[in-house]
Coordinates of C-alpha atoms in Angstrom, one line a residue:
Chain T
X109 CA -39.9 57.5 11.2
X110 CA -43.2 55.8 13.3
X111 CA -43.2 52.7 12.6
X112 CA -45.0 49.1 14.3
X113 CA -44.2 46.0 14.1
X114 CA -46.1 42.6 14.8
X115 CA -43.3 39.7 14.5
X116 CA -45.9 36.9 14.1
X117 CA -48.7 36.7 11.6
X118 CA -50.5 34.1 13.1
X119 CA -50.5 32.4 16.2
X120 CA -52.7 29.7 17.7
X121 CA -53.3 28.7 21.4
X122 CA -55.5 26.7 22.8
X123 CA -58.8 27.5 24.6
X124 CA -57.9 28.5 28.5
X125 CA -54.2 28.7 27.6
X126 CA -52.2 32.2 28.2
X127 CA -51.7 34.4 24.8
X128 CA -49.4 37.3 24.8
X129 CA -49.7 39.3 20.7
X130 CA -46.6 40.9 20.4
X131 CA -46.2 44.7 19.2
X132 CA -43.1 46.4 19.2
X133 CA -42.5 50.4 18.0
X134 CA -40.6 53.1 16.7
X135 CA -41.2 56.5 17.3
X136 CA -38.7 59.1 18.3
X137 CA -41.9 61.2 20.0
X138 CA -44.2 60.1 23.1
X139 CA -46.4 57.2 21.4
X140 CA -50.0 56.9 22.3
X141 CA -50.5 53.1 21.6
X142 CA -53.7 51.5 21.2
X143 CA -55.2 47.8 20.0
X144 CA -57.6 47.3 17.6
X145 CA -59.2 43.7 16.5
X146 CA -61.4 43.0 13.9
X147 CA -63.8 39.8 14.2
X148 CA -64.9 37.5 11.7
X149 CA -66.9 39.8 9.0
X150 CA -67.0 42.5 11.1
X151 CA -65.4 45.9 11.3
X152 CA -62.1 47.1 12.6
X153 CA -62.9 48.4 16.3
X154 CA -60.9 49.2 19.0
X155 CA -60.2 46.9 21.7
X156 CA -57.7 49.0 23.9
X157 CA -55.7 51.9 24.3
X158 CA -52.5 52.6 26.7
X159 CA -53.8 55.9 28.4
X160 CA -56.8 54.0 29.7
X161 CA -54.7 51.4 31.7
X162 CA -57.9 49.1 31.4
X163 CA -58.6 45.6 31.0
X164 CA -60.9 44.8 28.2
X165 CA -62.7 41.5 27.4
X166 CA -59.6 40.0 29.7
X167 CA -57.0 41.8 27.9
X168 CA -54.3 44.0 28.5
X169 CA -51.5 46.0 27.5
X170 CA -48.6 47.8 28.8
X171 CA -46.6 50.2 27.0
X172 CA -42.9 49.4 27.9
X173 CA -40.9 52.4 27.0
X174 CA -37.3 50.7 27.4
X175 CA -38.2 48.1 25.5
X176 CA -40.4 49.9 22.8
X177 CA -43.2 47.2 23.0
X178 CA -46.9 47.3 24.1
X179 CA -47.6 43.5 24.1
X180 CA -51.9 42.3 24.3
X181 CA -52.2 39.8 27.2
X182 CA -54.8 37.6 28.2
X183 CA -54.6 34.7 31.0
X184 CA -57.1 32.5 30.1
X185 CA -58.2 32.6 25.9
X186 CA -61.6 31.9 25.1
X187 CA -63.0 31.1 21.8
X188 CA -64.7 34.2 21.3
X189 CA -60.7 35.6 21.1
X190 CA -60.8 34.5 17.8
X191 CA -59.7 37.5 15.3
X192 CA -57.2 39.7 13.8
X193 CA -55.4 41.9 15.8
X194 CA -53.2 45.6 15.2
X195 CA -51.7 47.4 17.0
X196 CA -51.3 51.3 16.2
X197 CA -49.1 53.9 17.1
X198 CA -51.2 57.4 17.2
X199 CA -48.4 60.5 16.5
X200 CA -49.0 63.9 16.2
X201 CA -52.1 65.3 14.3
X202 CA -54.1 61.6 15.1
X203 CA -52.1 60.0 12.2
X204 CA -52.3 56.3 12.9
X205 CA -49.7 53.7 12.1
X206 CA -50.7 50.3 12.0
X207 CA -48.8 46.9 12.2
X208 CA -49.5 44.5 9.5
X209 CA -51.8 42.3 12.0
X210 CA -51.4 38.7 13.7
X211 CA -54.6 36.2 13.7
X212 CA -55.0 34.4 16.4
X213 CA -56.6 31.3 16.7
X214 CA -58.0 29.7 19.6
X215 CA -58.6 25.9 19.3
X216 CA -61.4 24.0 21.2
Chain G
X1138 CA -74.6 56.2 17.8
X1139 CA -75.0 55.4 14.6
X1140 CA -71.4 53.9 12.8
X1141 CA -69.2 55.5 9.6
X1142 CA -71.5 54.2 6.8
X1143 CA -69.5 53.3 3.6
X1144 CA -70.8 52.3 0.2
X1145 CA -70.6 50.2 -2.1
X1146 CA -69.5 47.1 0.0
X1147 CA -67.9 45.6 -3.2
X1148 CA -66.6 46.6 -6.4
X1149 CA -65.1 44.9 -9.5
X1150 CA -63.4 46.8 -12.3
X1151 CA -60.8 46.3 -15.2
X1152 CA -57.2 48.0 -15.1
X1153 CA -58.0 51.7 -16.9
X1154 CA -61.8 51.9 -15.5
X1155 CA -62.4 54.7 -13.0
X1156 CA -64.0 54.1 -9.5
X1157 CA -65.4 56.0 -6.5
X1158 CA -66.5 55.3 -2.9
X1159 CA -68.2 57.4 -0.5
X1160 CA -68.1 57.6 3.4
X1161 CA -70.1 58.8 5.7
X1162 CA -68.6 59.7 9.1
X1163 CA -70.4 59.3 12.6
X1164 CA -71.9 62.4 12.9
X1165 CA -70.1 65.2 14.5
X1166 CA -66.6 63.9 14.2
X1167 CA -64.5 66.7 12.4
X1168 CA -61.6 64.0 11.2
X1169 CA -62.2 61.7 8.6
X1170 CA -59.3 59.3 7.0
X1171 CA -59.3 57.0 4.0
X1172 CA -57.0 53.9 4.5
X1173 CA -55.8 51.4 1.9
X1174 CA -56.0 48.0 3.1
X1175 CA -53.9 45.6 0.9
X1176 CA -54.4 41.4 1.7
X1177 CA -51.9 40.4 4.5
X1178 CA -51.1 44.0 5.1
X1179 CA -52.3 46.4 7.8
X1180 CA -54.1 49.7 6.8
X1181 CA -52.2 52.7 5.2
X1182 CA -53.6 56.0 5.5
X1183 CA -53.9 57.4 1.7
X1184 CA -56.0 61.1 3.7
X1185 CA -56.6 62.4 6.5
X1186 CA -59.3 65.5 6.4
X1187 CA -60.0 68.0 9.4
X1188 CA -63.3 69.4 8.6
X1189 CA -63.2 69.9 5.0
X1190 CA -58.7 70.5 5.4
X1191 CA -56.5 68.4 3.9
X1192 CA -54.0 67.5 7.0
X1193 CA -52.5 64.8 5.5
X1194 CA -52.4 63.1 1.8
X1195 CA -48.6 62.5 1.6
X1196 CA -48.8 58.9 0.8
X1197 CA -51.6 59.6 -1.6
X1198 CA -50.6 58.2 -5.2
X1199 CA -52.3 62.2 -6.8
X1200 CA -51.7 60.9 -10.3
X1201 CA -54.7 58.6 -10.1
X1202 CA -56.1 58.9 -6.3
X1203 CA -58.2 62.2 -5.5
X1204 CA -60.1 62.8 -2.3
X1205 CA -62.7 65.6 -1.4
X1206 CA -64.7 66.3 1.5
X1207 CA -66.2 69.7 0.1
X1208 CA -68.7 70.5 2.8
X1209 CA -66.7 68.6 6.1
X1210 CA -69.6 65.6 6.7
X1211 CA -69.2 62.8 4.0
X1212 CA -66.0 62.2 1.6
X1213 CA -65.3 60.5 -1.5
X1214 CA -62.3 58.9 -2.7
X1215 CA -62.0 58.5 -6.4
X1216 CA -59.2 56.3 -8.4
X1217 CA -58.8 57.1 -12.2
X1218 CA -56.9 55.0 -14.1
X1219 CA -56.8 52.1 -11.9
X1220 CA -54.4 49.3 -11.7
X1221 CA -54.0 46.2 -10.5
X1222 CA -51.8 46.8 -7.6
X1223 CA -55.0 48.9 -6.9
X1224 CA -56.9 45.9 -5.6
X1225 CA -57.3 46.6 -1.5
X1226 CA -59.9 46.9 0.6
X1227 CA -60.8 50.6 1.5
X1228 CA -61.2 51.8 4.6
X1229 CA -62.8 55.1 6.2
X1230 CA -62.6 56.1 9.5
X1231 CA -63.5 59.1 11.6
X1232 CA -62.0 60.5 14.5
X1233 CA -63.8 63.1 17.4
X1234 CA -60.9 65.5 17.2
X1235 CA -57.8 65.7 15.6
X1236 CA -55.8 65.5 19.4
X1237 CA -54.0 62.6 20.5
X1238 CA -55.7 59.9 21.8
X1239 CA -59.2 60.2 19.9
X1240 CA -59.8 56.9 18.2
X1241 CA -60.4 55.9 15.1
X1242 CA -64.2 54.8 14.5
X1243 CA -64.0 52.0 10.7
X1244 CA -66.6 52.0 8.5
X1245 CA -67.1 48.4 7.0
X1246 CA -64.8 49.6 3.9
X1247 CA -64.9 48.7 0.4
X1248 CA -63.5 45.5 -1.1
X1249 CA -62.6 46.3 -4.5
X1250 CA -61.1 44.4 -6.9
X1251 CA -59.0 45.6 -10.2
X1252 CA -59.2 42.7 -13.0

């Protein structure tokens, strides 16, 4: 069965620091991951997605099949990083799977 | 472009009342999904439609839940009786095609709470 999993719920790093969001996955298929991150009263958008291989806003992600993960990295975290973040697992049809989320925090 | 329109934003109802919400998807996109959104939880899909095709209610509660999309543009997603346990925030989302890899576009959803 597809299932993702986000080990921390929240995390907080400060501004400038290196933060890595942790996703790891299940799925006996080939997974199309993706990252989506939802701002402070705004809607759930997407951020990133494997296939692209492209950095956005700073981030990136790279599906690790051996180790079933597809970990959001960023060098340098800004303020503006501020949110909640999911990751997704896309399977067959479009269904979408999603973590239960980590918040991240950036302090000043 | 414009975005997945939802309505209403919020909703409050006792246990037993009957509730609807109504999405709009952005226009053009044939795959339209309702997610349940419980606090602390991430979103679980309740439907998925292709054009106005179920593809995928399998984790739809159909004693109370019921979904329609009769003419493949805007949905609605009804609960009657609710519950408590009902309490969520609900989510649509549309999708350009049903292959791998299209995104998922999120309306603002609909906070709704079951007193």
């Amino acid at each position: 069965a597809q299932r993702v999993t986000q080990p921390e719920k929240l995390l907080s790093v400060f501004k400038g620091a290196p933060v890595e969001l942790k996703c790891n996955y299940s799925y006996s298929g080939s997974p199309e991951l993706f990252w989506y991150v939802q701002y402070s009263r705004q809607r759930l958008q997407l951020l990133l997605r494997h296939i692209s291989r492209e950095s956005i806003k700073g981030f990136t992600a790279d599906l690790n099949k051996g180790e079933t993960s597809f970990h959001l990295k960023k060098p340098f975290a800004q303020e503006e990083d501020s949110a909640m973040y999911y990751c997704a697992l896309s399977a067959t049809g479009n269904q979408f799977y999603f973590g239960t989320g980590t918040s991240l925090t950036v302090i000043p | 472009e414009a975005g997945v329109a939802q309505s209403p934003r919020y909703k409050i109802i006792e246990k037993r009342q009957s509730v609807a919400f109504w999405c709009n998807p952005i226009s053009g996109h044939a795959t339209l999904y309702w997610y349940q959104q419980i606090l602390g939880q991430g979103p679980k899909l309740l439907i998925q439609f292709q054009n106005n095709g179920v593809v995928d209610d399998s984790q739809l509660p159909k004693d109370r839940f019921s979904a329609e999309r009769l003419k493949g543009v805007d949905s609605t997603l009804k609960i009657q009786p609710a519950k408590l346990e009902d309490s969520a925030v609900y989510l649509c989302a549309s999708s350009l095609e049903i292959g791998y890899n299209s995104p998922l576009h999120f309306g603002n959803g609909t906070r709704l709470t079951v007193t």
